[in-house]
Amino acid sequence: MTDTKELYMGLGSALYALAKTDGHLQPEESETLKTVLSGEPNGEAVLEAFHVHNQYNIHVEDAYAYAFRRFTTSRKALDEETKKRFLQLMERLADAHDGVSRKENEFIRRFRRDLGRL
């Protein structure tokens, strides 16, 4: 698997973890994700990871850890522009259903901090 695909599989896992932060996946979040990713390069890899995690009801922390393992192993492909794009996608997904909750906000802050360390 290429580093780029690894990164986007990790992103799908992280987006799943964000969507499940409040306990369950909202239909609006799933639809927003499909819409946003339709024009994204590697959008299919993101959706695939997201749906596999959802199908197996992976715990939020396990999905988050999986994402950062992918990001770490593909670090050379994770430039500042990619990090910025990943954060934008996080924020769009969080805003898909009744605005951004406190838990989602905390999750995004954690994601930003952890991503910045790579």
Coordinates of C-alpha atoms in Angstrom, one line a residue, residues 31-90:
E31 CA -23.9 11.9 4.2
T32 CA -21.6 14.9 4.7
L33 CA -18.6 12.6 4.6
K34 CA -19.7 11.1 1.2
T35 CA -20.4 14.5 -0.2
V36 CA -17.1 16.1 1.0
L37 CA -15.0 13.1 -0.2
S38 CA -16.6 12.7 -3.6
G39 CA -14.1 15.1 -5.1
E40 CA -11.2 14.2 -2.9
P41 CA -8.2 12.3 -4.1
N42 CA -8.1 9.0 -2.2
G43 CA -11.7 9.7 -1.0
E44 CA -12.6 6.0 -1.6
A45 CA -9.8 4.9 0.8
V46 CA -11.2 7.2 3.5
L47 CA -14.8 5.9 3.0
E48 CA -13.6 2.3 3.0
A49 CA -11.7 2.7 6.3
F50 CA -14.7 4.7 7.8
H51 CA -17.2 2.0 6.8
V52 CA -15.1 -1.0 7.9
H53 CA -14.6 0.6 11.4
N54 CA -18.4 1.3 11.5
Q55 CA -19.3 -2.2 10.4
Y56 CA -17.3 -3.7 13.3
N57 CA -18.2 -1.0 15.7
I58 CA -14.6 -0.3 16.6
H59 CA -14.1 1.7 19.8
V60 CA -13.2 5.4 19.4
E61 CA -9.8 5.0 21.0
D62 CA -8.9 2.0 18.9
A63 CA -9.8 3.8 15.8
Y64 CA -7.8 6.9 16.8
A65 CA -4.8 4.7 17.6
Y66 CA -5.1 3.0 14.2
A67 CA -5.2 6.4 12.5
F68 CA -2.0 7.5 14.1
R69 CA -0.2 4.3 13.4
R70 CA -1.0 4.9 9.7
F71 CA 0.1 8.6 10.0
T72 CA 3.3 7.6 11.7
T73 CA 4.3 4.9 9.2
S74 CA 3.6 7.2 6.3
R75 CA 5.0 10.3 7.9
K76 CA 7.1 11.3 4.9
A77 CA 3.9 11.8 2.8
L78 CA 2.3 13.8 5.6
D79 CA 3.2 17.4 4.7
E80 CA 1.8 20.6 6.2
E81 CA -0.8 21.0 3.4
T82 CA -2.1 17.5 4.0
K83 CA -2.3 18.1 7.7
K84 CA -4.3 21.3 7.1
R85 CA -6.7 19.5 4.7
F86 CA -7.2 16.6 7.2
L87 CA -8.1 19.2 9.9
Q88 CA -10.6 20.9 7.5
L89 CA -12.3 17.6 6.8
M90 CA -12.5 16.9 10.6

